[in-house]
XYZ file of C-alpha atoms in Angstrom:
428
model
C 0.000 0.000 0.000
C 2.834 2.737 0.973
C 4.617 1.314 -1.816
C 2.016 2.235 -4.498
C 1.090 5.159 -2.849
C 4.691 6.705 -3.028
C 4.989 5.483 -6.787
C 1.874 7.408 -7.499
C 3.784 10.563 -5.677
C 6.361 10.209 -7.451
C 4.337 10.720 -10.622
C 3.491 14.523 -9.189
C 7.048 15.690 -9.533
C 8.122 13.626 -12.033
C 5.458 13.714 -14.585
C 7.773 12.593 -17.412
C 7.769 8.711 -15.758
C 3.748 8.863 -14.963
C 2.747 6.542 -17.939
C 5.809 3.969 -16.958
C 4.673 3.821 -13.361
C 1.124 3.665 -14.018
C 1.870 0.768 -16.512
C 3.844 -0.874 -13.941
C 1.145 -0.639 -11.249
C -1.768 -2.350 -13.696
C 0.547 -4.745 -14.396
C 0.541 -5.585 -11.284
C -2.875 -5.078 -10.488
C -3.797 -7.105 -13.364
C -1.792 -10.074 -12.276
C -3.971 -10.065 -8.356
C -7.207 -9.622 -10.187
C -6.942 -12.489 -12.884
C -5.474 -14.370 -9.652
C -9.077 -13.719 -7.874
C -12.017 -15.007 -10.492
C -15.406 -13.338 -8.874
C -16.661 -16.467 -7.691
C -13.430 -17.054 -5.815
C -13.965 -13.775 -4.084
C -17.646 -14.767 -3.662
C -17.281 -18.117 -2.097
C -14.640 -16.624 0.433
C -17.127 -13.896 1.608
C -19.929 -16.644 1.974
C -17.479 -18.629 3.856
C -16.511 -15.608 6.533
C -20.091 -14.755 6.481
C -21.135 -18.183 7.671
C -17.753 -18.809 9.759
C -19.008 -17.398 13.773
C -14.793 -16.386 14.251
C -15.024 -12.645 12.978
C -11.856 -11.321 15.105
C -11.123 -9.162 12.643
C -9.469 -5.727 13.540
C -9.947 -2.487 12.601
C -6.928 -1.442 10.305
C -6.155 2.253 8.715
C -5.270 2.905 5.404
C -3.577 5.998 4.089
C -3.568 8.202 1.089
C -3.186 11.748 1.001
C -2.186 12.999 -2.146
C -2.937 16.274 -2.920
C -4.294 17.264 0.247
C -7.928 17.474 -1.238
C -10.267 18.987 1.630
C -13.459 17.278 0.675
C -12.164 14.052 1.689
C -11.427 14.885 5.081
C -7.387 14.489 4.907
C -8.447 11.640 2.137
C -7.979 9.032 5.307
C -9.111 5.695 3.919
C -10.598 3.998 7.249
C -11.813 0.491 6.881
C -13.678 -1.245 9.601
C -13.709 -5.237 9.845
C -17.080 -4.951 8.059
C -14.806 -3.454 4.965
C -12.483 -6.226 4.837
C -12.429 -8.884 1.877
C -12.511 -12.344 3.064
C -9.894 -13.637 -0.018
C -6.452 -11.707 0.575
C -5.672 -11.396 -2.698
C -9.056 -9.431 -3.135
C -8.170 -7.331 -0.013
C -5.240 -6.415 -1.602
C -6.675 -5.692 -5.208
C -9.290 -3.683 -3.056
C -6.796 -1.447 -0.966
C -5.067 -0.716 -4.323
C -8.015 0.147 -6.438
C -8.670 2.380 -3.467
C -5.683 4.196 -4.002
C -5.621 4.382 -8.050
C -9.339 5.613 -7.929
C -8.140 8.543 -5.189
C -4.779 9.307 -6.949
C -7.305 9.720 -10.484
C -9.362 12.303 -8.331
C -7.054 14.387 -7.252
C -5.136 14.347 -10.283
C -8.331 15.636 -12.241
C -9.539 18.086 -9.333
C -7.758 20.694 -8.313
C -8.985 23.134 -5.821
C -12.098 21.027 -5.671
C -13.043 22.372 -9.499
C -12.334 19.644 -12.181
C -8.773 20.657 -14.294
C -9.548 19.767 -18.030
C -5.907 19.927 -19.163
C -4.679 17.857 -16.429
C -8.028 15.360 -17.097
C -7.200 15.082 -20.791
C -3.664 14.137 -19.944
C -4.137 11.615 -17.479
C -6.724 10.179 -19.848
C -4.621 9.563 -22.666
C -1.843 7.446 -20.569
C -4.256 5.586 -19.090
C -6.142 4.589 -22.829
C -2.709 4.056 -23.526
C -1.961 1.770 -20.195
C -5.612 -0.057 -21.077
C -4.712 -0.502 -24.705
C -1.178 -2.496 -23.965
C -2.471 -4.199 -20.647
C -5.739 -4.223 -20.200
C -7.941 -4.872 -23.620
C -5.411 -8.366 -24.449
C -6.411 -9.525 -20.680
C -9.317 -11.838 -20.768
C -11.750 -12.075 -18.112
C -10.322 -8.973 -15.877
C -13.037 -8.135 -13.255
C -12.195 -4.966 -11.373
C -8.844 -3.164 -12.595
C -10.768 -1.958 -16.099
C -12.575 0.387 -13.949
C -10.282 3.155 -14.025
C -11.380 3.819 -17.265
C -15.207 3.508 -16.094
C -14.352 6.241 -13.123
C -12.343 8.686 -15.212
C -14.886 8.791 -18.044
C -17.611 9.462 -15.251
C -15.694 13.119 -15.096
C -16.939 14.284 -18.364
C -18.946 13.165 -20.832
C -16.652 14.052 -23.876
C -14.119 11.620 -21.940
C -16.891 8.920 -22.392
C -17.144 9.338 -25.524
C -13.431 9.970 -26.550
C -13.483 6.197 -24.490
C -16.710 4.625 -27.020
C -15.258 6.201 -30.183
C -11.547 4.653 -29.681
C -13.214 1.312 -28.912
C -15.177 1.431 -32.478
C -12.337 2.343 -34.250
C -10.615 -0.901 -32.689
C -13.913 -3.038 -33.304
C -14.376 -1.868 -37.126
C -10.448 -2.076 -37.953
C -10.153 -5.685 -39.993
C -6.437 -5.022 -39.463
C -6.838 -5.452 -35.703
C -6.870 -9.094 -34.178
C -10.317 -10.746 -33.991
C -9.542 -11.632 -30.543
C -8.990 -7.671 -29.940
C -12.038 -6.468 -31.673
C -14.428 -9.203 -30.220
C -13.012 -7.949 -26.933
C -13.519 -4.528 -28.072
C -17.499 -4.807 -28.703
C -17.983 -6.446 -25.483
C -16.460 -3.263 -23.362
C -18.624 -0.867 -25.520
C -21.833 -3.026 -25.077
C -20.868 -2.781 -21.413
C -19.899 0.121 -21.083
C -22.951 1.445 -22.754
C -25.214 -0.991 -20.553
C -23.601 0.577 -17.164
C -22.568 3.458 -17.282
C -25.293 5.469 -15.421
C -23.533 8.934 -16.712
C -23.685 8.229 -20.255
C -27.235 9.927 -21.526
C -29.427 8.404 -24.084
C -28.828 10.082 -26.573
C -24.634 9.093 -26.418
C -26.570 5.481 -26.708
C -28.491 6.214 -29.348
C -25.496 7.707 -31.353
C -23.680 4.423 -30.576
C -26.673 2.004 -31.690
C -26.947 3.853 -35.191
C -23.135 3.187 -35.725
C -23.241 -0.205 -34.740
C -26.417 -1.511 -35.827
C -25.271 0.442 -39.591
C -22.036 -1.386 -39.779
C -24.033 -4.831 -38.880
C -26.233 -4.274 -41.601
C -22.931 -3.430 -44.346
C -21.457 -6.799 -42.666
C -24.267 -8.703 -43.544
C -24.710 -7.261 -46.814
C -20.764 -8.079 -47.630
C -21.523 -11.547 -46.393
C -25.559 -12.810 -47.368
C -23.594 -13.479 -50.813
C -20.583 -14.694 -50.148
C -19.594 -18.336 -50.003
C -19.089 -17.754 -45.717
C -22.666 -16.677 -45.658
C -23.041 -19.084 -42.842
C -22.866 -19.642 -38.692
C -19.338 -19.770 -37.771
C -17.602 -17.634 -34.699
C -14.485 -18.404 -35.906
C -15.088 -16.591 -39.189
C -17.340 -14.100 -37.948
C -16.417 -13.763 -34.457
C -16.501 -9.623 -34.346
C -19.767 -9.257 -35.689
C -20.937 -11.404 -33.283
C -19.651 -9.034 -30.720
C -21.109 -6.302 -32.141
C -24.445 -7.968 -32.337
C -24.156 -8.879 -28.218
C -23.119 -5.308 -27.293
C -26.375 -4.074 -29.304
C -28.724 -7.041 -27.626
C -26.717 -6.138 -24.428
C -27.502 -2.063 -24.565
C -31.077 -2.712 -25.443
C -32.030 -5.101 -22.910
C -30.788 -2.070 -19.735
C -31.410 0.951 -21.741
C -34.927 0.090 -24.076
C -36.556 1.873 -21.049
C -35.000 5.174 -21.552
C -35.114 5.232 -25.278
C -38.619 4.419 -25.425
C -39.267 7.343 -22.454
C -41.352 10.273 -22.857
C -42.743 9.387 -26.326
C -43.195 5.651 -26.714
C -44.280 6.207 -31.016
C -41.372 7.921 -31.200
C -39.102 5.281 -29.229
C -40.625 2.818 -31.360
C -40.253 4.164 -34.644
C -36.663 4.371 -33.418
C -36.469 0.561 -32.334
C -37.752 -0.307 -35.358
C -35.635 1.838 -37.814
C -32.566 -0.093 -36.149
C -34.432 -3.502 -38.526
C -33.331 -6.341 -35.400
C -35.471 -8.719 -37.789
C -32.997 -8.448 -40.416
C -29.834 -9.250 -38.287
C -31.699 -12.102 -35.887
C -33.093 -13.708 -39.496
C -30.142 -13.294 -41.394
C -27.786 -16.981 -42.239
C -25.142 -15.890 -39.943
C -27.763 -16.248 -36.986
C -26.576 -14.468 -34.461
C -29.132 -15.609 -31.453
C -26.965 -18.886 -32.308
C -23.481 -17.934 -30.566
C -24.757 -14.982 -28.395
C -24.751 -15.819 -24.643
C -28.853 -17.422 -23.531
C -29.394 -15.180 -21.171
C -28.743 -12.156 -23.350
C -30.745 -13.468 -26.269
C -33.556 -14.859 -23.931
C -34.012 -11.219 -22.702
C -33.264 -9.969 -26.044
C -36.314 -11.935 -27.178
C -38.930 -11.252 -24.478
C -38.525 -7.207 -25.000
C -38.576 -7.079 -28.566
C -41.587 -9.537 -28.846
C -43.310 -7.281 -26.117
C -42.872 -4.129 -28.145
C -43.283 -5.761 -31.777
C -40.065 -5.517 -33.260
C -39.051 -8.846 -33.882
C -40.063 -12.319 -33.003
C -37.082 -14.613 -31.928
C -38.834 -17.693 -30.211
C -39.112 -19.807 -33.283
C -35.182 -19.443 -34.552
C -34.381 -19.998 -30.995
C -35.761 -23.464 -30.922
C -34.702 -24.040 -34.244
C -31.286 -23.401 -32.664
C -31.558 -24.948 -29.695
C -32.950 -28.036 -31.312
C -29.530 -28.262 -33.597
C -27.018 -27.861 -30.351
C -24.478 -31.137 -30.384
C -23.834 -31.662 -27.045
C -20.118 -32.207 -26.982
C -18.972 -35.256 -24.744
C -15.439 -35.430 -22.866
C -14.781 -38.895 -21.521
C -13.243 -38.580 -18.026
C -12.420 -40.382 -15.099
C -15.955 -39.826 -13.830
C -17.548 -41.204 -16.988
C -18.837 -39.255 -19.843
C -19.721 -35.899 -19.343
C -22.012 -34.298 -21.666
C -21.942 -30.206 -21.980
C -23.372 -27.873 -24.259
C -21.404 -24.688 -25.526
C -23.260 -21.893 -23.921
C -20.388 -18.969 -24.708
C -18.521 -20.106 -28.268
C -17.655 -16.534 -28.726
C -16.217 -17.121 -25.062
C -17.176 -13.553 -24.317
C -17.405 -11.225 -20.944
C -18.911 -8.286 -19.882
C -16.051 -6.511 -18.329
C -17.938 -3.815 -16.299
C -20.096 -6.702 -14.314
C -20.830 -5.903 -10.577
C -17.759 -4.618 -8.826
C -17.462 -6.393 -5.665
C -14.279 -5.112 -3.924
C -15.824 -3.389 -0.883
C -14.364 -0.616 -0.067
C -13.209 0.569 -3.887
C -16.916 -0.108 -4.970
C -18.214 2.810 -2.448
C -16.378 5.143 -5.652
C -18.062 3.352 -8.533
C -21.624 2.591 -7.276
C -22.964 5.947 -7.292
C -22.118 5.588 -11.381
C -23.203 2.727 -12.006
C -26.648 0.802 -13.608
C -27.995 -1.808 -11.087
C -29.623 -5.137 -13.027
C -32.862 -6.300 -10.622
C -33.771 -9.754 -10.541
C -37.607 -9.794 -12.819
C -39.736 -10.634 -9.903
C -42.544 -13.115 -11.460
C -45.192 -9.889 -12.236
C -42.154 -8.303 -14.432
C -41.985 -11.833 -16.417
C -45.965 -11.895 -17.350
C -46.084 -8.492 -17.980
C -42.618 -8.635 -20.394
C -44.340 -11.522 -22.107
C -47.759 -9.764 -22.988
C -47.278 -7.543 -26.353
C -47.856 -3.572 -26.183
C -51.295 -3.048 -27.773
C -51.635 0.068 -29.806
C -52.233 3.279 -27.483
C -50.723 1.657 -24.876
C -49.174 4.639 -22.497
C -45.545 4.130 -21.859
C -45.442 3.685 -18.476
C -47.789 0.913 -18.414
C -46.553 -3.098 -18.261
C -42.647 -1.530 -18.215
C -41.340 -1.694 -14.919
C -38.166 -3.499 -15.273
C -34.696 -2.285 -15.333
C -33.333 -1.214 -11.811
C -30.797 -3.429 -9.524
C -28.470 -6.827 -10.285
C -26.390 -8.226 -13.549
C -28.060 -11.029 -15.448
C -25.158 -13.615 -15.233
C -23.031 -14.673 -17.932
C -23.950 -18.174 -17.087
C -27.400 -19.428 -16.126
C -30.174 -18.702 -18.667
C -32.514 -16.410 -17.691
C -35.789 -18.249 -17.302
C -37.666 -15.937 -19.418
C -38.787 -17.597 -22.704
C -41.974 -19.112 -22.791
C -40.896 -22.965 -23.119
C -44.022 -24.670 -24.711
C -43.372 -25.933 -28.383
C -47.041 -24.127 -29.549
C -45.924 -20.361 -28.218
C -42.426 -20.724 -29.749
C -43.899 -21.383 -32.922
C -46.995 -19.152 -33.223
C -47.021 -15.174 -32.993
C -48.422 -14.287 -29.716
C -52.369 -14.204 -30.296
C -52.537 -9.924 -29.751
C -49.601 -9.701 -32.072
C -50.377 -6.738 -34.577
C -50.508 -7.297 -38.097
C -47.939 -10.484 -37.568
C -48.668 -13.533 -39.918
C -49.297 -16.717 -37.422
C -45.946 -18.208 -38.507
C -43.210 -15.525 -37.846
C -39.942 -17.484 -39.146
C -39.753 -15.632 -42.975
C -36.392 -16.758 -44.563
C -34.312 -13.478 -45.747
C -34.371 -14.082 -49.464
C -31.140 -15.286 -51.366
């Protein structure tokens, strides 16, 4: 902790070695938080929770950079209640705790945020999460610098979205890279409580445009077909868009539903979820499941029926092991993340929480109402009370899809204007 701390001085009077050090602490940082997988740091807390030994003392922390008065001498006090059960996590924690302070007062002087000295910080750490950060799969917490300095400014949020699509639409960057790429901007987008609709809006058009140029390059083409390998990027791109739509349809549709609609519907989903590259295919279930179940309840495209056509073609793939066979199904073949998932480092998360977009659980009201269509002249604030609390997991399908064989293959009976068999093959 001292040790990081005076590093990060160091920085002040020595500005010239800033991006080194930084890039030396993320290294670092990145090491202990691909050491700690979430569920590690989970089952430890559950463990101390239930454990009836809590002789845990009260320690202090310290960090006191540039003497900012808000924070009180900028004293980081934990109590035992603070303290992460897994040490590596209480270490990542402490540390994040000190990045997150050393990025405040960096950006704030006097109490009044410094643009200049913002801008400049910002570009060495793009630069830090470009060569450490975007190869690393699977980080869970050290990303969130970027999250937290973004949260300053909105033309830092967007400086943050616009160099992510110009790594996502670049054919001369890695796949790997660019599938990476879409999944922090679907993220991001999904999250971020300080980015305003209409940054999300801007950000649908220019991904939902290049997924319809992909598909026109490829509906031709001899690899007009489902493969991630081939098509792995637009994939990505496909998730971020099912990802943004399933926390943010709420907002875009607020105020003026017609309008929201008209919106929705100028975006054309049906094309991209009927189209041979089939998408809902490699996409993670939970995110297509929700995906489905709010664009059948507003009309703008039917899934259910290409989703049991898919699910009826999944080949189970069997490993023979000590145990016996075991028989799994690929549920993640683009093996895809969503890097800004619940933060769970306790005392660090008190800085991003008040930014960040909560995922609640759909209680079983929220489920029939999400399944019954919007009739026409429907006010907007009726049937719609759905996005405010917890993530929907990566893993675990969201039990959301009605599961009987007639629903998935008929329209829904109020469906508008829809012919009973929704499935129409986009023509050759």
């Amino acid at each position: 902790e001292c040790y990081v701390h005076n590093l990060l001085r160091v920085t002040v009077y020595l500005p010239t070695l800033r991006l080194q050090i930084l890039e030396l602490i993320v290294e670092k940082l990145l090491k202990l938080d691909v050491s700690t997988p979430q569920q590690d740091i989970e089952d430890a807390e559950e463990t101390a929770n239930n454990s009836d030994s809590e002789e845990k003392s009260t320690e202090e922390g310290l960090f006191d950079m540039e003497e900012d008065e808000e924070r009180k001498g900028d004293k980081v006090t934990s109590s035992s209640s603070d303290r992460m059960a897994h040490p590596l996590a209480e270490r990542l924690d402490i540390l994040m705790t000190i990045l997150f302070s050393y990025i405040k007062d960096v950006c704030h002087v006097g109490g009044k945020l410094d643009i200049n000295n913002t801008k400049d910080l910002y570009r060495d750490l793009v630069s830090v999460f470009d060569k450490l950060i975007l190869p690393t799969h699977a980080s869970c917490h050290v990303q969130y610098f970027m999250f937290y300095i973004c949260s300053f400014k909105l033309g830092l949020a967007e400086a943050f979205l616009d160099h992510l699509w110009k790594k996502l639409h670049d054919p001369n960057n890695p796949s790997v890279i660019r599938q990476t790429a879409g999944s922090y901007i679907g993220s991001f987008l999904a999250r971020a409580k300080f980015i305003p609709v209409v940054t999300v809006k801007a950000c649908l058009d220019l991904l939902v445009n290049w997924m319809h140029k992909y598909i026109d390059n490829q509906d031709t083409g001899a690899n007009a077909y489902c493969d991630v390998a081939l098509h792995g990027p637009f994939y990505s791109t496909c998730q971020a868009v099912f990802y943004t739509l399933i926390f943010r349809h709420k907002q875009l549709l607020d105020g003026n539903l017609r309008k929201g609609l008209s919106y929705l519907q100028s975006l054309n989903f049906e094309r991209v979820v009927m189209c041979q590259l089939n998408p809902l295919k490699i996409c993670i279930p939970s995110v297509v499941n929700l995906f489905a179940a709010i664009t059948r309840k507003y009309q703008l495209v039917f899934c259910y029926t290409i989703i049991e056509r898919n699910n009826r073609q999944f080949i189970p793939v069997v490993r023979s092991g000590t145990g016996g066979d075991l028989v799994q199904t690929c549920t993640n073949p683009l093996d895809s993340f969503f890097p800004f998932d619940p933060y769970v480092l306790k005392r660090s998360k008190k800085t991003i929480d008040p930014l960040y977009q909560f995922w609640e659980e759909l209680s079983a009201e929220d489920l029939e109402n999400l399944k019954k269509p919007i009739k026409k002249g429907t006010s907007e604030d009726e049937d719609d009370d759905f996005l405010e609390g917890e993530t929907p997991q990566n893993d675990g399908v969201v039990g959301i899809a009605p599961n009987s064989y007639d629903s998935n293959t008929r329209s829904p009976v109020s469906s508008i204007g829809s012919p009973p068999d929704c499935y129409v093959p986009y023509p050759q």
